[in-house]
Amino acid sequence: MQVDDQSEYECKDLQCFLRGLERRNPGELEFHQAVEEVATTLMPFIQEHRKYQDAQILERMTEPDRVVIFRVTWEDDSGNIRANRAWRVQFNNSIGPYKGGLRFHPSVTLSVLKFLGFEQTLKNSLTGLPMGGAKGGANFNPKGKSDREVMRFCQSMMIELHRHIGEDTDIPAGDIGVGGREISYLFGQYKRLSNRFVGTLTGKGLAFGGSLIRTEATGYGCVYFCENMLVHKGESIKGKSIAVSGAGNVSIYAVEKATELGARVVTLSDSDGFIHDPNGIDAEKLAFVKELKEVRRGRIAEYVDKFRGSTYHPGQRPWIVPVDIAMPCATQNEINFDEAQTLLRNGVIAVCEGANMPTVLAGAHAFAAANILYGPSKAANAGGVAVSGLEQSQNSLRLSWSREEVDSKLQTIMRDIHKKCVTYGASSGGNVDYVKGANIAGFVKVAEAMLAYGVV
Ligand code: NDP
Ligand code: 2IT
């Protein structure tokens, strides 16, 4: 990084800023993409508010506080020695201790974790809770591994990770490939190594400090955000058809809440293909999916053997199905430009992102140009980390809130995030640019804290 390159720091326009970012972070395409999306909407705001520009806040905010990279060595069931790479990207702790998930997937790279950590910083700010931004994970593939192999990996990873985290320092949680099983192994090992029982991880089991509704929070929160956008436009989710992608934690609970509120969810997917059930994935069918994914760790293709009238589409994504609402809940860049166009051609009225950065930049621009309701991930999926924040509060207080209490706080947080997006994103024509609203609202709180700290 060329911190002392004066000319770069005299950048006053977007292109100059992005060229510098690319030069400092070569080849980190996902990170470039996330920053470009944010900087594009923020730059006019920063230019209007010279204090942020003069203090180089965006330049500083796009440089992580620190990155820890380490080897995780473990032994598989056949006695072979395996080695993986793991990271913790501690992005920004201006408004609270570092907070963000861990991802286990073979596609994990530093670029992916930097994009996620950067987004997390703004998302956590939006929740209104005192949480900084971080992300971590490993290029470990949990698919096809036995429980004992996953346990040995988690325990080995924690031997290094525990030095860098703590209940007031950095609090990891789940993400792709890291659910209740992995958090339990990680927390159990953290507790042994630190000889303390504190809430250093969230998403824990209910018997050992977990919060009710944390499992459901991201999916439920995404549906609450979608309903807020629809109600703001005089509409409702009731009676709408929805395409959900993925079949993991976020997808399952998005389907559950959407169905409960009277919508008809017609698709689910995994990395092999998608299922289409025009009759809707009701509570009974969803119970099958939960058991399939959470207990048997099977593939979504099995759905069609069980439920008549449904079809499986190998190698394809759900966005070709005509629906009112799209909820991408699998992974980044899972809606490309052509798929965005297809959704629009088929009359989609809302896209609400459960996954992080699921839409490519050109697709996001197409949604904005079409003036549909477009809820970007940092606003729409903030319910997960928000309830993680509530889990931390309960751990500190040494008590547990009821399901109703947590759900009601989650609904209030999602309503407040929607309100902040409207405050900063409403145009004179009555439309709301939720991307702009979320980016500015998330930025301002972190930026004000950084300004207050001086040159840090
Ligand atoms: P899970 O591991 O529970 O499920 C992930 C799902 O997405 C699986 O169906 C998986 O299919 C699919 N998927 C993952 N990677 C790919 C890929 N490269 N291509 C196609 N499909 C893929 O993860 P979560 O549900 O927890 O996370 C899903 C998304 O939501 C991620 O973007 C995550 O960052 C985001 N998120 C999660 C939160 C949480 O609390 N868990 C909070 C906020 C956002 P397969 O089995 O074939 O891999
Ligand atoms: O992307 C996310 O917000 C998460 N994976 C949840 C992070 C958390 O700390 O609960």
PDB file of C-alpha atoms and ligand atoms in Angstrom, residues 103 105 107 116 120 123 135 143 174-178 214-215 217-218 245-251 269-272 293 298-299 317 328-332 334 354-357 381-382 384-385, ligand 1:
ATOM      1  CA  ARG A 103     -17.007 -19.270   6.184  1.00  0.00           C
ATOM      2  CA  HIS A 105     -15.822 -23.302   1.577  1.00  0.00           C
ATOM      3  CA  SER A 107     -13.757 -20.936  -2.787  1.00  0.00           C
ATOM      4  CA  LEU A 116     -17.343  -9.688   3.366  1.00  0.00           C
ATOM      5  CA  GLN A 120     -19.974  -6.337   7.472  1.00  0.00           C
ATOM      6  CA  LYS A 123     -24.051  -3.690   7.873  1.00  0.00           C
ATOM      7  CA  LYS A 135     -14.953 -11.885   8.618  1.00  0.00           C
ATOM      8  CA  LYS A 143     -18.883 -31.486   2.278  1.00  0.00           C
ATOM      9  CA  GLY A 174     -21.449 -18.750  11.322  1.00  0.00           C
ATOM     10  CA  ASP A 175     -21.661 -18.244   7.561  1.00  0.00           C
ATOM     11  CA  ILE A 176     -21.540 -20.645   4.585  1.00  0.00           C
ATOM     12  CA  GLY A 177     -20.426 -24.082   5.818  1.00  0.00           C
ATOM     13  CA  VAL A 178     -20.406 -22.980   9.455  1.00  0.00           C
ATOM     14  CA  ARG A 214     -30.515 -16.717  16.058  1.00  0.00           C
ATOM     15  CA  THR A 215     -30.859 -19.723  13.727  1.00  0.00           C
ATOM     16  CA  ALA A 217     -32.760 -14.520  12.233  1.00  0.00           C
ATOM     17  CA  THR A 218     -31.167 -13.936   8.816  1.00  0.00           C
ATOM     18  CA  SER A 245     -32.043 -19.708  -3.978  1.00  0.00           C
ATOM     19  CA  GLY A 246     -29.882 -21.880  -1.759  1.00  0.00           C
ATOM     20  CA  ALA A 247     -31.136 -24.508   0.669  1.00  0.00           C
ATOM     21  CA  GLY A 248     -29.085 -23.617   3.724  1.00  0.00           C
ATOM     22  CA  ASN A 249     -29.667 -21.670   6.894  1.00  0.00           C
ATOM     23  CA  VAL A 250     -30.745 -18.371   5.339  1.00  0.00           C
ATOM     24  CA  SER A 251     -32.933 -19.939   2.623  1.00  0.00           C
ATOM     25  CA  SER A 269     -31.436 -24.616  -4.959  1.00  0.00           C
ATOM     26  CA  ASP A 270     -27.908 -25.763  -4.215  1.00  0.00           C
ATOM     27  CA  SER A 271     -24.729 -25.619  -6.250  1.00  0.00           C
ATOM     28  CA  ASP A 272     -25.937 -28.563  -8.399  1.00  0.00           C
ATOM     29  CA  LYS A 293     -30.126 -30.304   4.834  1.00  0.00           C
ATOM     30  CA  GLY A 298     -28.283 -34.300   1.438  1.00  0.00           C
ATOM     31  CA  ARG A 299     -28.856 -32.609  -1.924  1.00  0.00           C
ATOM     32  CA  ARG A 317     -30.392 -21.266 -11.113  1.00  0.00           C
ATOM     33  CA  PRO A 328     -31.084 -14.823  -3.479  1.00  0.00           C
ATOM     34  CA  CYS A 329     -29.901 -16.623  -0.326  1.00  0.00           C
ATOM     35  CA  ALA A 330     -26.948 -18.779  -1.499  1.00  0.00           C
ATOM     36  CA  THR A 331     -23.741 -16.905  -2.347  1.00  0.00           C
ATOM     37  CA  GLN A 332     -22.057 -13.932  -4.047  1.00  0.00           C
ATOM     38  CA  GLU A 334     -25.372 -15.730  -8.130  1.00  0.00           C
ATOM     39  CA  GLY A 354     -30.399 -12.772   1.904  1.00  0.00           C
ATOM     40  CA  ALA A 355     -26.922 -13.696   0.651  1.00  0.00           C
ATOM     41  CA  ASN A 356     -24.002 -11.244   0.677  1.00  0.00           C
ATOM     42  CA  MET A 357     -23.511  -9.431  -2.662  1.00  0.00           C
ATOM     43  CA  ASN A 381     -29.650  -9.699   5.693  1.00  0.00           C
ATOM     44  CA  ALA A 382     -28.576  -7.691   8.751  1.00  0.00           C
ATOM     45  CA  GLY A 384     -28.571 -12.429  11.476  1.00  0.00           C
ATOM     46  CA  VAL A 385     -25.794 -10.328  12.910  1.00  0.00           C
TER      47      VAL A 385
HETATM   48  P1  NDP B   1     -25.249 -22.464   4.302  1.00  0.00           P
HETATM   49  O1  NDP B   1     -23.937 -23.100   4.260  1.00  0.00           O
HETATM   50  O2  NDP B   1     -26.222 -22.844   5.365  1.00  0.00           O
HETATM   51  O3  NDP B   1     -25.999 -22.666   2.909  1.00  0.00           O
HETATM   52  C1  NDP B   1     -25.426 -22.206   1.728  1.00  0.00           C
HETATM   53  C2  NDP B   1     -26.325 -22.587   0.561  1.00  0.00           C
HETATM   54  O4  NDP B   1     -25.877 -21.884  -0.586  1.00  0.00           O
HETATM   55  C3  NDP B   1     -26.277 -24.065   0.216  1.00  0.00           C
HETATM   56  O5  NDP B   1     -27.491 -24.459  -0.331  1.00  0.00           O
HETATM   57  C4  NDP B   1     -25.153 -24.102  -0.823  1.00  0.00           C
HETATM   58  O6  NDP B   1     -25.252 -25.185  -1.738  1.00  0.00           O
HETATM   59  C5  NDP B   1     -25.374 -22.806  -1.546  1.00  0.00           C
HETATM   60  N1  NDP B   1     -24.076 -22.340  -2.052  1.00  0.00           N
HETATM   61  C6  NDP B   1     -22.991 -22.024  -1.323  1.00  0.00           C
HETATM   62  N2  NDP B   1     -21.967 -21.687  -2.113  1.00  0.00           N
HETATM   63  C7  NDP B   1     -22.430 -21.793  -3.360  1.00  0.00           C
HETATM   64  C8  NDP B   1     -21.849 -21.565  -4.615  1.00  0.00           C
HETATM   65  N3  NDP B   1     -20.573 -21.158  -4.744  1.00  0.00           N
HETATM   66  N4  NDP B   1     -22.624 -21.749  -5.716  1.00  0.00           N
HETATM   67  C9  NDP B   1     -23.910 -22.154  -5.582  1.00  0.00           C
HETATM   68  N5  NDP B   1     -24.515 -22.403  -4.413  1.00  0.00           N
HETATM   69  C10 NDP B   1     -23.790 -22.205  -3.330  1.00  0.00           C
HETATM   70  O7  NDP B   1     -24.967 -20.890   4.335  1.00  0.00           O
HETATM   71  P2  NDP B   1     -25.914 -19.709   4.839  1.00  0.00           P
HETATM   72  O8  NDP B   1     -27.319 -19.997   4.507  1.00  0.00           O
HETATM   73  O9  NDP B   1     -25.539 -19.395   6.228  1.00  0.00           O
HETATM   74  O10 NDP B   1     -25.387 -18.493   3.949  1.00  0.00           O
HETATM   75  C11 NDP B   1     -25.935 -18.189   2.675  1.00  0.00           C
HETATM   76  C12 NDP B   1     -25.618 -16.744   2.298  1.00  0.00           C
HETATM   77  O11 NDP B   1     -26.156 -15.865   3.302  1.00  0.00           O
HETATM   78  C13 NDP B   1     -24.127 -16.393   2.226  1.00  0.00           C
HETATM   79  O12 NDP B   1     -23.950 -15.397   1.236  1.00  0.00           O
HETATM   80  C14 NDP B   1     -23.840 -15.782   3.598  1.00  0.00           C
HETATM   81  O13 NDP B   1     -22.724 -14.933   3.577  1.00  0.00           O
HETATM   82  C15 NDP B   1     -25.135 -15.020   3.814  1.00  0.00           C
HETATM   83  N6  NDP B   1     -25.439 -14.670   5.198  1.00  0.00           N
HETATM   84  C16 NDP B   1     -25.515 -15.621   6.175  1.00  0.00           C
HETATM   85  C17 NDP B   1     -25.849 -15.273   7.459  1.00  0.00           C
HETATM   86  C18 NDP B   1     -26.022 -16.285   8.528  1.00  0.00           C
HETATM   87  O14 NDP B   1     -26.438 -15.885   9.635  1.00  0.00           O
HETATM   88  N7  NDP B   1     -25.772 -17.549   8.301  1.00  0.00           N
HETATM   89  C19 NDP B   1     -26.063 -13.868   7.834  1.00  0.00           C
HETATM   90  C20 NDP B   1     -26.046 -12.949   6.715  1.00  0.00           C
HETATM   91  C21 NDP B   1     -25.720 -13.360   5.455  1.00  0.00           C
HETATM   92  P3  NDP B   1     -24.201 -26.408  -1.664  1.00  0.00           P
HETATM   93  O15 NDP B   1     -24.686 -27.258  -0.526  1.00  0.00           O
HETATM   94  O16 NDP B   1     -24.296 -27.057  -2.984  1.00  0.00           O
HETATM   95  O17 NDP B   1     -22.860 -25.789  -1.402  1.00  0.00           O
END
